[in-house]
mmCIF file of C-alpha atoms in Angstrom:
data_model
loop_
_atom_site.group_PDB
_atom_site.id
_atom_site.type_symbol
_atom_site.label_atom_id
_atom_site.label_comp_id
_atom_site.label_asym_id
_atom_site.label_seq_id
_atom_site.Cartn_x
_atom_site.Cartn_y
_atom_site.Cartn_z
ATOM 1 C CA MET N 1 106.605 -78.446 -77.759
ATOM 2 C CA ARG N 2 107.440 -79.863 -74.322
ATOM 3 C CA VAL N 3 103.906 -80.613 -73.135
ATOM 4 C CA PHE N 4 100.807 -81.511 -75.110
ATOM 5 C CA ARG N 5 97.556 -81.394 -73.188
ATOM 6 C CA GLY N 6 95.281 -79.242 -75.326
ATOM 7 C CA VAL N 7 94.647 -77.220 -78.444
ATOM 8 C CA LYS N 8 96.621 -74.191 -77.211
ATOM 9 C CA ASP N 9 99.824 -76.240 -77.169
ATOM 10 C CA LEU N 10 99.673 -76.550 -80.969
ATOM 11 C CA GLY N 11 99.727 -72.805 -81.547
ATOM 12 C CA ASP N 12 98.246 -71.881 -84.925
ATOM 13 C CA LEU N 13 95.437 -74.384 -85.448
ATOM 14 C CA ASP N 14 95.186 -73.888 -89.200
ATOM 15 C CA GLY N 15 98.912 -74.569 -89.448
ATOM 16 C CA ALA N 16 98.516 -77.756 -87.401
ATOM 17 C CA LEU N 17 95.735 -78.919 -89.712
ATOM 18 C CA ARG N 18 97.855 -78.242 -92.797
ATOM 19 C CA GLU N 19 100.628 -80.276 -91.206
ATOM 20 C CA ALA N 20 98.169 -83.088 -90.469
ATOM 21 C CA PHE N 21 97.063 -83.307 -94.096
ATOM 22 C CA GLU N 22 100.681 -83.119 -95.275
ATOM 23 C CA ILE N 23 101.480 -86.111 -93.055
ATOM 24 C CA LYS N 24 98.354 -87.947 -94.140
ATOM 25 C CA ALA N 25 99.525 -87.636 -97.748
ATOM 26 C CA ASP N 26 102.965 -89.045 -96.825
ATOM 27 C CA ARG N 27 103.049 -90.703 -93.406
ATOM 28 C CA PHE N 28 106.758 -91.467 -93.573
ATOM 29 C CA LYS N 29 107.966 -88.065 -94.778
ATOM 30 C CA TYR N 30 109.681 -87.393 -91.433
ATOM 31 C CA HIS N 31 110.874 -90.943 -90.773
ATOM 32 C CA ASP N 32 114.449 -89.816 -90.115
ATOM 33 C CA LEU N 33 113.357 -87.350 -87.440
ATOM 34 C CA GLY N 34 112.973 -90.040 -84.783
ATOM 35 C CA ARG N 35 116.072 -92.084 -85.569
ATOM 36 C CA ASN N 36 117.642 -93.358 -82.333
ATOM 37 C CA LYS N 37 114.867 -91.723 -80.295
ATOM 38 C CA THR N 38 112.550 -93.651 -77.995
ATOM 39 C CA ALA N 39 108.911 -93.036 -77.106
ATOM 40 C CA LEU N 40 107.719 -94.523 -73.811
ATOM 41 C CA LEU N 41 103.942 -95.042 -73.742
ATOM 42 C CA ILE N 42 102.578 -95.599 -70.233
ATOM 43 C CA PHE N 43 99.089 -96.975 -69.724
ATOM 44 C CA PHE N 44 97.341 -96.904 -66.373
ATOM 45 C CA ASN N 45 94.129 -97.929 -68.170
ATOM 46 C CA ASN N 46 92.963 -100.112 -71.046
ATOM 47 C CA SER N 47 93.441 -98.937 -74.596
ATOM 48 C CA LEU N 48 92.931 -100.021 -78.187
ATOM 49 C CA ARG N 49 92.949 -97.007 -80.550
ATOM 50 C CA THR N 50 95.285 -94.899 -78.418
ATOM 51 C CA ARG N 51 97.842 -97.643 -78.029
ATOM 52 C CA LEU N 52 97.843 -98.793 -81.645
ATOM 53 C CA SER N 53 97.639 -95.355 -83.246
ATOM 54 C CA THR N 54 100.365 -93.830 -81.074
ATOM 55 C CA GLN N 55 102.706 -96.773 -81.613
ATOM 56 C CA LYS N 56 102.113 -96.493 -85.352
ATOM 57 C CA ALA N 57 102.710 -92.736 -85.262
ATOM 58 C CA ALA N 58 106.019 -93.196 -83.455
ATOM 59 C CA MET N 59 107.109 -95.824 -85.992
ATOM 60 C CA ASN N 60 106.117 -93.485 -88.844
ATOM 61 C CA LEU N 61 108.703 -91.092 -87.420
ATOM 62 C CA GLY N 62 111.392 -93.786 -87.099
ATOM 63 C CA MET N 63 111.212 -93.984 -83.308
ATOM 64 C CA ASN N 64 111.743 -96.945 -81.027
ATOM 65 C CA VAL N 65 108.687 -97.625 -78.875
ATOM 66 C CA ILE N 66 108.407 -99.021 -75.340
ATOM 67 C CA VAL N 67 104.912 -99.757 -74.039
ATOM 68 C CA LEU N 68 104.374 -100.115 -70.294
ATOM 69 C CA ASP N 69 101.062 -101.398 -68.960
ATOM 70 C CA VAL N 70 101.287 -100.335 -65.331
ATOM 71 C CA ASN N 71 98.688 -102.915 -64.275
ATOM 72 C CA GLN N 72 100.509 -105.851 -65.862
ATOM 73 C CA GLY N 73 104.198 -106.592 -65.517
ATOM 74 C CA ALA N 74 105.131 -103.641 -63.299
ATOM 75 C CA TRP N 75 105.258 -103.054 -59.571
ATOM 76 C CA LYS N 76 102.103 -101.638 -58.085
ATOM 77 C CA LEU N 77 102.623 -97.912 -57.843
ATOM 78 C CA GLU N 78 101.820 -95.619 -54.951
ATOM 79 C CA THR N 79 100.791 -92.149 -56.127
ATOM 80 C CA GLU N 80 100.130 -90.298 -52.855
ATOM 81 C CA ARG N 81 102.719 -88.407 -50.836
ATOM 82 C CA GLY N 82 103.239 -89.025 -47.137
ATOM 83 C CA VAL N 83 101.788 -92.535 -47.016
ATOM 84 C CA VAL N 84 103.316 -95.420 -45.082
ATOM 85 C CA MET N 85 103.846 -97.988 -47.813
ATOM 86 C CA ASP N 86 102.934 -101.066 -45.803
ATOM 87 C CA GLY N 87 100.328 -102.348 -48.253
ATOM 88 C CA ASP N 88 100.477 -104.005 -51.674
ATOM 89 C CA LYS N 89 102.215 -101.099 -53.474
ATOM 90 C CA SER N 90 105.946 -101.677 -53.761
ATOM 91 C CA GLU N 91 107.149 -98.573 -55.607
ATOM 92 C CA HIS N 92 106.346 -94.886 -55.440
ATOM 93 C CA LEU N 93 105.595 -92.901 -58.550
ATOM 94 C CA LEU N 94 108.122 -90.277 -57.416
ATOM 95 C CA GLU N 95 110.965 -92.765 -57.963
ATOM 96 C CA ALA N 96 109.354 -94.572 -60.889
ATOM 97 C CA ILE N 97 108.860 -91.441 -63.001
ATOM 98 C CA PRO N 98 112.508 -90.255 -63.153
ATOM 99 C CA VAL N 99 113.607 -93.849 -63.744
ATOM 100 C CA MET N 100 111.217 -94.066 -66.707
ATOM 101 C CA GLY N 101 112.678 -90.815 -68.006
ATOM 102 C CA CYS N 102 116.132 -92.408 -68.090
ATOM 103 C CA TYR N 103 115.055 -94.853 -70.788
ATOM 104 C CA CYS N 104 113.320 -92.599 -73.304
ATOM 105 C CA ASP N 105 113.187 -89.245 -75.047
ATOM 106 C CA VAL N 106 109.431 -88.601 -75.010
ATOM 107 C CA ILE N 107 106.726 -89.893 -72.644
ATOM 108 C CA GLY N 108 103.031 -90.411 -73.340
ATOM 109 C CA VAL N 109 100.715 -91.137 -70.388
ATOM 110 C CA ARG N 110 97.159 -92.444 -70.229
ATOM 111 C CA SER N 111 95.468 -92.198 -66.831
ATOM 112 C CA PHE N 112 91.706 -91.917 -66.364
ATOM 113 C CA ALA N 113 89.765 -90.011 -63.728
ATOM 114 C CA ARG N 114 89.455 -91.951 -60.484
ATOM 115 C CA PHE N 115 86.256 -90.249 -59.323
ATOM 116 C CA GLU N 116 87.624 -90.254 -55.772
ATOM 117 C CA SER N 117 88.275 -86.508 -55.675
ATOM 118 C CA ARG N 118 87.126 -83.950 -58.206
ATOM 119 C CA GLU N 119 89.937 -81.664 -57.070
ATOM 120 C CA ASP N 120 92.622 -84.290 -57.668
ATOM 121 C CA ASP N 121 91.194 -85.270 -61.053
ATOM 122 C CA TYR N 122 90.788 -81.707 -62.330
ATOM 123 C CA ASN N 123 94.247 -80.754 -61.056
ATOM 124 C CA GLU N 124 95.653 -83.644 -63.131
ATOM 125 C CA LYS N 125 97.602 -84.962 -60.176
ATOM 126 C CA ILE N 126 99.220 -87.932 -61.954
ATOM 127 C CA LEU N 127 100.022 -86.328 -65.309
ATOM 128 C CA ASN N 128 101.501 -83.273 -63.666
ATOM 129 C CA GLN N 129 103.892 -85.475 -61.699
ATOM 130 C CA PHE N 130 105.222 -86.819 -64.999
ATOM 131 C CA ILE N 131 105.686 -83.273 -66.290
ATOM 132 C CA GLN N 132 107.473 -82.253 -63.101
ATOM 133 C CA TYR N 133 109.717 -85.259 -62.454
ATOM 134 C CA SER N 134 110.401 -87.106 -65.722
ATOM 135 C CA GLY N 135 112.720 -84.564 -67.323
ATOM 136 C CA ARG N 136 111.147 -85.425 -70.700
ATOM 137 C CA PRO N 137 108.508 -83.932 -72.976
ATOM 138 C CA VAL N 138 105.123 -85.342 -71.945
ATOM 139 C CA PHE N 139 101.994 -85.738 -74.024
ATOM 140 C CA PHE N 140 98.546 -86.692 -72.737
ATOM 141 C CA MET N 141 97.185 -89.915 -74.245
ATOM 142 C CA GLU N 142 94.050 -89.220 -72.177
ATOM 143 C CA SER N 143 94.015 -87.885 -68.682
ATOM 144 C CA ALA N 144 91.478 -87.392 -65.930
ATOM 145 C CA THR N 145 90.027 -84.377 -67.733
ATOM 146 C CA VAL N 146 91.184 -84.265 -71.378
ATOM 147 C CA HIS N 147 91.813 -86.425 -74.443
ATOM 148 C CA PRO N 148 93.542 -84.062 -76.897
ATOM 149 C CA LEU N 149 94.801 -86.677 -79.366
ATOM 150 C CA GLN N 150 91.198 -87.768 -79.901
ATOM 151 C CA SER N 151 89.887 -84.231 -80.321
ATOM 152 C CA PHE N 152 92.649 -83.332 -82.783
ATOM 153 C CA ALA N 153 91.674 -86.395 -84.818
ATOM 154 C CA ASP N 154 88.017 -85.350 -84.559
ATOM 155 C CA LEU N 155 88.849 -81.921 -85.959
ATOM 156 C CA ILE N 156 90.863 -83.451 -88.811
ATOM 157 C CA THR N 157 87.829 -85.615 -89.634
ATOM 158 C CA ILE N 158 85.463 -82.633 -89.627
ATOM 159 C CA GLU N 159 87.823 -80.743 -91.935
ATOM 160 C CA GLU N 160 87.864 -83.723 -94.309
ATOM 161 C CA TYR N 161 84.118 -84.263 -94.444
ATOM 162 C CA LYS N 162 82.586 -80.813 -94.034
ATOM 163 C CA GLU N 163 80.383 -79.663 -96.901
ATOM 164 C CA CYS N 164 80.172 -75.989 -95.970
ATOM 165 C CA LYS N 165 82.689 -73.425 -94.733
ATOM 166 C CA ARG N 166 81.369 -73.216 -91.153
ATOM 167 C CA PRO N 167 79.510 -76.414 -90.251
ATOM 168 C CA LYS N 168 77.178 -76.795 -87.290
ATOM 169 C CA VAL N 169 78.648 -79.329 -84.876
ATOM 170 C CA VAL N 170 76.496 -80.730 -82.074
ATOM 171 C CA MET N 171 77.893 -82.737 -79.181
ATOM 172 C CA THR N 172 75.132 -84.664 -77.496
ATOM 173 C CA TRP N 173 75.152 -86.561 -74.226
ATOM 174 C CA ALA N 174 73.776 -90.100 -74.507
ATOM 175 C CA PRO N 175 72.957 -92.722 -71.857
ATOM 176 C CA HIS N 176 75.442 -95.322 -70.633
ATOM 177 C CA PRO N 177 75.232 -97.947 -67.863
ATOM 178 C CA LYS N 178 78.573 -96.973 -66.280
ATOM 179 C CA ALA N 179 80.082 -93.767 -64.953
ATOM 180 C CA LEU N 180 82.424 -92.405 -67.613
ATOM 181 C CA PRO N 181 84.892 -89.511 -67.296
ATOM 182 C CA GLN N 182 84.462 -86.135 -68.959
ATOM 183 C CA ALA N 183 87.815 -86.217 -70.768
ATOM 184 C CA VAL N 184 86.466 -86.671 -74.302
ATOM 185 C CA PRO N 185 83.613 -84.142 -74.069
ATOM 186 C CA ASN N 186 85.869 -81.636 -72.294
ATOM 187 C CA SER N 187 88.501 -81.826 -75.020
ATOM 188 C CA PHE N 188 85.984 -81.891 -77.850
ATOM 189 C CA ALA N 189 84.404 -78.715 -76.496
ATOM 190 C CA GLU N 190 87.804 -77.068 -76.118
ATOM 191 C CA TRP N 191 88.853 -77.911 -79.674
ATOM 192 C CA MET N 192 85.522 -76.991 -81.294
ATOM 193 C CA ASN N 193 85.593 -73.636 -79.539
ATOM 194 C CA ALA N 194 88.999 -73.029 -81.118
ATOM 195 C CA ALA N 195 87.850 -74.116 -84.588
ATOM 196 C CA ASP N 196 85.702 -72.248 -87.106
ATOM 197 C CA VAL N 197 82.454 -74.117 -86.439
ATOM 198 C CA ASP N 198 79.007 -73.370 -85.020
ATOM 199 C CA PHE N 199 79.222 -75.451 -81.847
ATOM 200 C CA VAL N 200 76.333 -76.575 -79.650
ATOM 201 C CA ILE N 201 76.382 -78.825 -76.570
ATOM 202 C CA THR N 202 73.227 -80.647 -75.505
ATOM 203 C CA HIS N 203 72.678 -82.714 -72.366
ATOM 204 C CA PRO N 204 70.161 -83.233 -69.554
ATOM 205 C CA GLU N 205 70.243 -80.910 -66.572
ATOM 206 C CA GLY N 206 72.914 -81.886 -64.052
ATOM 207 C CA TYR N 207 75.513 -82.769 -66.704
ATOM 208 C CA GLU N 208 76.975 -79.284 -67.140
ATOM 209 C CA LEU N 209 80.629 -79.475 -68.158
ATOM 210 C CA ASP N 210 83.264 -77.347 -66.469
ATOM 211 C CA PRO N 211 83.055 -73.739 -67.740
ATOM 212 C CA GLN N 212 86.765 -73.752 -68.634
ATOM 213 C CA PHE N 213 85.915 -76.228 -71.416
ATOM 214 C CA VAL N 214 82.422 -75.029 -72.365
ATOM 215 C CA GLY N 215 83.776 -71.568 -73.121
ATOM 216 C CA GLY N 216 81.421 -69.653 -75.399
ATOM 217 C CA ALA N 217 79.608 -72.709 -76.750
ATOM 218 C CA ARG N 218 75.814 -72.647 -76.794
ATOM 219 C CA VAL N 219 74.289 -75.115 -74.331
ATOM 220 C CA GLU N 220 70.841 -76.465 -75.178
ATOM 221 C CA TYR N 221 68.909 -78.791 -72.862
ATOM 222 C CA ASP N 222 66.425 -79.785 -75.584
ATOM 223 C CA GLN N 223 68.254 -82.390 -77.647
ATOM 224 C CA MET N 224 65.921 -82.240 -80.639
ATOM 225 C CA LYS N 225 66.169 -78.466 -80.817
ATOM 226 C CA ALA N 226 69.966 -78.671 -80.630
ATOM 227 C CA MET N 227 70.072 -81.205 -83.467
ATOM 228 C CA GLU N 228 68.167 -79.055 -85.942
ATOM 229 C CA GLY N 229 70.314 -78.340 -88.992
ATOM 230 C CA ALA N 230 73.407 -80.056 -87.603
ATOM 231 C CA ASP N 231 76.127 -81.018 -90.084
ATOM 232 C CA PHE N 232 77.981 -83.222 -87.577
ATOM 233 C CA VAL N 233 76.582 -85.055 -84.556
ATOM 234 C CA TYR N 234 79.110 -86.165 -81.950
ATOM 235 C CA ALA N 235 77.547 -88.526 -79.399
ATOM 236 C CA LYS N 236 79.237 -89.181 -76.077
ATOM 237 C CA ASN N 237 78.291 -90.134 -72.559
ATOM 238 C CA TRP N 238 79.816 -88.523 -69.495
ATOM 239 C CA SER N 239 79.082 -88.808 -65.803
ATOM 240 C CA CYS N 240 78.130 -85.835 -63.676
ATOM 241 C CA PRO N 241 81.008 -83.297 -63.727
ATOM 242 C CA GLY N 242 79.985 -81.985 -60.318
ATOM 243 C CA VAL N 243 80.135 -78.336 -61.370
ATOM 244 C CA THR N 244 77.066 -77.223 -59.450
ATOM 245 C CA ARG N 245 76.923 -80.120 -56.966
ATOM 246 C CA PRO N 246 80.447 -81.448 -56.184
ATOM 247 C CA GLU N 247 78.925 -84.305 -54.173
ATOM 248 C CA ASP N 248 77.475 -85.702 -57.436
ATOM 249 C CA TYR N 249 80.853 -85.799 -59.217
ATOM 250 C CA GLY N 250 81.252 -89.026 -61.171
ATOM 251 C CA LYS N 251 77.685 -90.188 -60.601
ATOM 252 C CA VAL N 252 75.181 -91.446 -63.182
ATOM 253 C CA LEU N 253 72.197 -89.134 -62.739
ATOM 254 C CA ASN N 254 70.205 -90.044 -65.816
ATOM 255 C CA MET N 255 69.581 -93.123 -67.962
ATOM 256 C CA ASP N 256 66.959 -91.607 -70.256
ATOM 257 C CA ARG N 257 67.035 -93.778 -73.385
ATOM 258 C CA SER N 258 65.255 -91.088 -75.389
ATOM 259 C CA TRP N 259 68.686 -89.430 -75.666
ATOM 260 C CA THR N 260 70.091 -92.414 -77.627
ATOM 261 C CA VAL N 261 70.996 -91.078 -81.074
ATOM 262 C CA GLY N 262 68.721 -92.723 -83.597
ATOM 263 C CA ALA N 263 66.782 -92.006 -86.763
ATOM 264 C CA ARG N 264 64.474 -89.586 -84.906
ATOM 265 C CA GLN N 265 67.347 -87.295 -83.953
ATOM 266 C CA MET N 266 69.192 -87.574 -87.259
ATOM 267 C CA ALA N 267 66.020 -86.747 -89.220
ATOM 268 C CA VAL N 268 66.108 -83.107 -88.060
ATOM 269 C CA THR N 269 69.781 -82.609 -88.959
ATOM 270 C CA ASN N 270 71.235 -81.419 -92.247
ATOM 271 C CA ASN N 271 71.941 -85.028 -93.258
ATOM 272 C CA ALA N 272 74.612 -84.945 -90.576
ATOM 273 C CA ARG N 273 77.715 -87.068 -90.299
ATOM 274 C CA PHE N 274 77.725 -89.199 -87.153
ATOM 275 C CA MET N 275 80.847 -89.209 -84.950
ATOM 276 C CA HIS N 276 81.953 -91.089 -81.836
ATOM 277 C CA CYS N 277 85.388 -91.686 -80.307
ATOM 278 C CA LEU N 278 84.803 -95.465 -79.820
ATOM 279 C CA PRO N 279 84.379 -97.875 -78.171
ATOM 280 C CA VAL N 280 80.629 -97.370 -78.334
ATOM 281 C CA ARG N 281 77.738 -99.144 -76.638
ATOM 282 C CA ARG N 282 75.364 -99.824 -79.509
ATOM 283 C CA ASN N 283 71.695 -99.067 -78.882
ATOM 284 C CA MET N 284 72.650 -97.136 -75.751
ATOM 285 C CA ILE N 285 74.729 -94.327 -77.239
ATOM 286 C CA VAL N 286 73.634 -94.809 -80.851
ATOM 287 C CA THR N 287 71.399 -97.194 -82.765
ATOM 288 C CA ASP N 288 72.768 -99.780 -85.199
ATOM 289 C CA GLU N 289 70.981 -97.946 -87.996
ATOM 290 C CA VAL N 290 72.852 -94.701 -87.420
ATOM 291 C CA ILE N 291 76.341 -96.028 -86.723
ATOM 292 C CA GLU N 292 76.186 -98.324 -89.758
ATOM 293 C CA SER N 293 74.782 -95.679 -92.098
ATOM 294 C CA PRO N 294 76.824 -94.200 -94.961
ATOM 295 C CA ARG N 295 76.901 -90.924 -92.998
ATOM 296 C CA SER N 296 78.804 -92.500 -90.103
ATOM 297 C CA VAL N 297 82.491 -91.540 -90.039
ATOM 298 C CA VAL N 298 83.536 -93.363 -86.861
ATOM 299 C CA ILE N 299 86.111 -95.522 -88.698
ATOM 300 C CA PRO N 300 87.827 -92.674 -90.607
ATOM 301 C CA GLU N 301 87.724 -90.734 -87.338
ATOM 302 C CA ALA N 302 89.576 -93.564 -85.575
ATOM 303 C CA ALA N 303 92.056 -93.815 -88.455
ATOM 304 C CA ASN N 304 92.893 -90.135 -88.007
ATOM 305 C CA ARG N 305 94.187 -90.896 -84.526
ATOM 306 C CA GLU N 306 97.402 -92.012 -86.235
ATOM 307 C CA ILE N 307 97.655 -88.638 -87.941
ATOM 308 C CA SER N 308 97.026 -86.521 -84.862
ATOM 309 C CA ALA N 309 99.588 -88.519 -82.885
ATOM 310 C CA THR N 310 102.159 -88.224 -85.664
ATOM 311 C CA VAL N 311 101.840 -84.431 -85.727
ATOM 312 C CA VAL N 312 102.206 -84.202 -81.947
ATOM 313 C CA LEU N 313 105.205 -86.533 -81.774
ATOM 314 C CA LYS N 314 106.864 -84.761 -84.706
ATOM 315 C CA ARG N 315 106.603 -81.436 -82.916
ATOM 316 C CA MET N 316 107.962 -82.931 -79.699
ATOM 317 C CA LEU N 317 110.928 -84.429 -81.527
ATOM 318 C CA GLU N 318 111.619 -81.042 -83.114
ATOM 319 C CA SER N 319 111.807 -79.525 -79.615
ATOM 320 C CA LEU N 320 114.507 -81.923 -78.363
#
């Protein structure tokens, strides 16, 4: 596997899940695989779970790890072609990327949506430069449009906690004071569509996700109706994806607090498990009561980030 950006890169999903549970049972089973190999983890944005879990995954496989925070301790990077670099950016990404590739065997990149151009974000302008110019396998640690390591961990968690063969999984939009990217909901939709679940997306009008990620999922604008009989509730905010109105891309169109996931919503579910990728704004996205309940699996979900990253890195090492 030379590139990891989504569920299709894993091939057989059931096989990937079996591999995940094999690794979870023995995290160091493939420790010799990464001997004398180096993973370079590049962060253009803040991180807690992604940074820690991916470092731990690389160490599970015996790899050396270099972490580069682009905003601290590195030259400011220019990312656009054709610019006159007479400002505060001292190095161009087109030179920086192949240099980075000289020092490692595998590269992970985390770079959020900028909300300056929907076209640039959805074309994955920065991540694709790493794929093109680094000469190394590249995996997405969250990009402008997707967060596959998170969604793989989400699927592992659902497999662990499901109480029926084909659970109903509902992803619900929830209010947030800031404009957030669509990476997590996009990926979650993509992965749930590939899994054997009954998947429903619910959000206010104007928050329609890109059709390439929605796929065949059912979209329901009535949150309470969507929640009925749910086995898993995945809460997440996202800003306007700009599908129908590109001029609204990245905007906060709605702050309706009635969408906050609380006891009222959970009461109509099938005693659902609550999920969120974290970090979470309590009493905006979800009430204290719900996130602290015994049915909340946000901590095991976060723990599974180590497992999803280990599987991905293992497969990349096997491709070298």
